[in-house]
Amino acid sequence: MIGNILVGLVALIHCYIVYLEMVLWDTPRGRKAFGLTPEFASASKVLAANQGLYNGFLAAGLFWGLYLGAGGFQIKMFFLLCVAIAGLYGAATVGRKTLLIQTVPAALAIAALWLGV
């Protein structure tokens, strides 16, 4: 139960990231979230939307795993590992904030699912 709640939380975090990257990227809220200048946000808007789409696929995979119930264990683990690895890469290349937002919640969900809690 706790594992599935954490999986749902990770999926919802990624839905919010999709919204930030695809809709709010060049708004004051989006620029603040990512620490962007107006010029950079404007120039990179299409790239951010593409990145947001990929985050949407991660969320969709996690929701799919939840929908399948106990039969979705491998799917949930696969997508959580993708999130955790992406978070590690983001932490190494963009900033530590990514580690806290993506990797830590994914790692907690992985541990909870693995332990069966």
CSV table of C-alpha atoms in Angstrom, one decimal:
chain,number,residue,atom,x,y,z
A,1,MET,CA,0.0,0.0,0.0
A,2,ILE,CA,2.7,2.5,0.9
A,3,GLY,CA,4.7,1.5,-2.2
A,4,ASN,CA,1.7,2.3,-4.4
A,5,ILE,CA,1.1,5.6,-2.7
A,6,LEU,CA,4.7,6.5,-3.3
A,7,VAL,CA,4.5,5.4,-7.0
A,8,GLY,CA,1.4,7.6,-7.3
A,9,LEU,CA,3.2,10.5,-5.7
A,10,VAL,CA,6.2,10.1,-8.2
A,11,ALA,CA,3.7,10.0,-11.1
A,12,LEU,CA,2.0,13.2,-9.9
A,13,ILE,CA,5.3,14.9,-9.4
A,14,HIS,CA,6.0,14.1,-13.1
A,15,CYS,CA,2.6,15.4,-14.1
A,16,TYR,CA,3.5,18.7,-12.5
A,17,ILE,CA,6.9,18.7,-14.2
A,18,VAL,CA,5.1,18.1,-17.6
A,19,TYR,CA,2.9,21.2,-16.8
A,20,LEU,CA,6.0,23.3,-15.9
A,21,GLU,CA,7.9,22.3,-19.0
A,22,MET,CA,5.1,22.3,-21.5
A,23,VAL,CA,2.9,25.1,-20.3
A,24,LEU,CA,4.7,27.3,-17.8
A,25,TRP,CA,8.3,27.2,-19.2
A,26,ASP,CA,8.5,30.8,-20.3
A,27,THR,CA,6.2,32.3,-17.6
A,28,PRO,CA,7.5,33.9,-14.4
A,29,ARG,CA,6.5,30.8,-12.5
A,30,GLY,CA,8.3,28.4,-14.9
A,31,ARG,CA,11.4,30.6,-15.1
A,32,LYS,CA,11.6,30.7,-11.3
A,33,ALA,CA,11.2,27.0,-11.0
A,34,PHE,CA,14.1,26.3,-13.3
A,35,GLY,CA,16.2,29.5,-12.7
A,36,LEU,CA,15.9,30.7,-16.3
A,37,THR,CA,16.3,34.1,-17.9
A,38,PRO,CA,13.4,35.3,-20.1
A,39,GLU,CA,15.7,35.1,-23.1
A,40,PHE,CA,16.8,31.5,-22.4
A,41,ALA,CA,13.2,30.4,-21.6
A,42,SER,CA,12.0,31.8,-24.9
A,43,ALA,CA,14.8,30.3,-26.9
A,44,SER,CA,14.4,26.9,-25.3
A,45,LYS,CA,10.7,26.6,-25.1
A,46,VAL,CA,10.3,23.9,-27.8
A,47,LEU,CA,13.1,21.8,-26.3
A,48,ALA,CA,11.5,22.1,-22.9
A,49,ALA,CA,8.1,21.0,-24.3
A,50,ASN,CA,9.9,17.9,-25.7
A,51,GLN,CA,11.4,17.2,-22.4
A,52,GLY,CA,8.0,17.6,-20.7
A,53,LEU,CA,6.6,15.0,-23.1
A,54,TYR,CA,9.2,12.5,-22.0
A,55,ASN,CA,8.3,13.2,-18.3
A,56,GLY,CA,4.7,12.6,-19.3
A,57,PHE,CA,5.7,9.1,-20.6
A,58,LEU,CA,7.3,8.4,-17.3
A,59,ALA,CA,4.1,9.4,-15.4
A,60,ALA,CA,2.0,7.4,-17.8
A,61,GLY,CA,4.1,4.3,-17.3
A,62,LEU,CA,3.8,4.6,-13.5
A,63,PHE,CA,0.0,5.1,-13.7
A,64,TRP,CA,-0.1,2.0,-16.0
A,65,GLY,CA,1.7,0.0,-13.4
A,66,LEU,CA,-0.7,1.1,-10.7
A,67,TYR,CA,-3.6,0.3,-12.9
A,68,LEU,CA,-2.4,-3.3,-13.3
A,69,GLY,CA,-2.2,-3.8,-9.5
A,70,ALA,CA,0.1,-6.6,-8.3
A,71,GLY,CA,0.6,-7.6,-11.9
A,72,GLY,CA,2.3,-4.2,-12.6
A,73,PHE,CA,5.2,-4.7,-10.2
A,74,GLN,CA,7.8,-5.0,-13.0
A,75,ILE,CA,6.3,-2.0,-14.9
A,76,LYS,CA,6.4,0.2,-11.8
A,77,MET,CA,10.0,-0.9,-11.0
A,78,PHE,CA,11.1,-0.2,-14.6
A,79,PHE,CA,9.6,3.3,-14.7
A,80,LEU,CA,10.8,4.1,-11.2
A,81,LEU,CA,14.3,3.1,-12.2
A,82,CYS,CA,14.1,5.4,-15.2
A,83,VAL,CA,13.0,8.3,-13.0
A,84,ALA,CA,15.8,7.6,-10.5
A,85,ILE,CA,18.4,7.4,-13.2
A,86,ALA,CA,17.1,10.5,-14.9
A,87,GLY,CA,17.2,12.3,-11.6
A,88,LEU,CA,20.8,11.2,-11.0
A,89,TYR,CA,21.8,12.5,-14.4
A,90,GLY,CA,19.9,15.7,-13.8
A,91,ALA,CA,21.6,16.1,-10.4
A,92,ALA,CA,25.0,15.7,-12.0
A,93,THR,CA,24.4,18.0,-14.9
A,94,VAL,CA,21.8,20.6,-13.8
A,95,GLY,CA,21.8,20.7,-10.0
A,96,ARG,CA,21.2,18.8,-6.7
A,97,LYS,CA,17.6,20.0,-6.6
A,98,THR,CA,16.8,17.3,-9.2
A,99,LEU,CA,18.1,14.6,-6.9
A,100,LEU,CA,15.6,15.7,-4.2
A,101,ILE,CA,12.7,16.1,-6.5
A,102,GLN,CA,13.1,13.0,-8.7
A,103,THR,CA,15.6,10.5,-7.4
A,104,VAL,CA,14.7,10.5,-3.7
A,105,PRO,CA,11.0,9.9,-4.1
A,106,ALA,CA,11.6,7.2,-6.8
A,107,ALA,CA,14.2,5.5,-4.6
A,108,LEU,CA,11.7,5.5,-1.6
A,109,ALA,CA,9.0,4.0,-3.9
A,110,ILE,CA,11.4,1.3,-5.2
A,111,ALA,CA,12.4,0.4,-1.6
A,112,ALA,CA,8.8,0.2,-0.5
A,113,LEU,CA,7.7,-1.9,-3.5
A,114,TRP,CA,10.7,-4.2,-3.0
A,115,LEU,CA,10.0,-4.7,0.7
A,116,GLY,CA,6.3,-5.2,-0.1
A,117,VAL,CA,5.0,-2.4,2.2
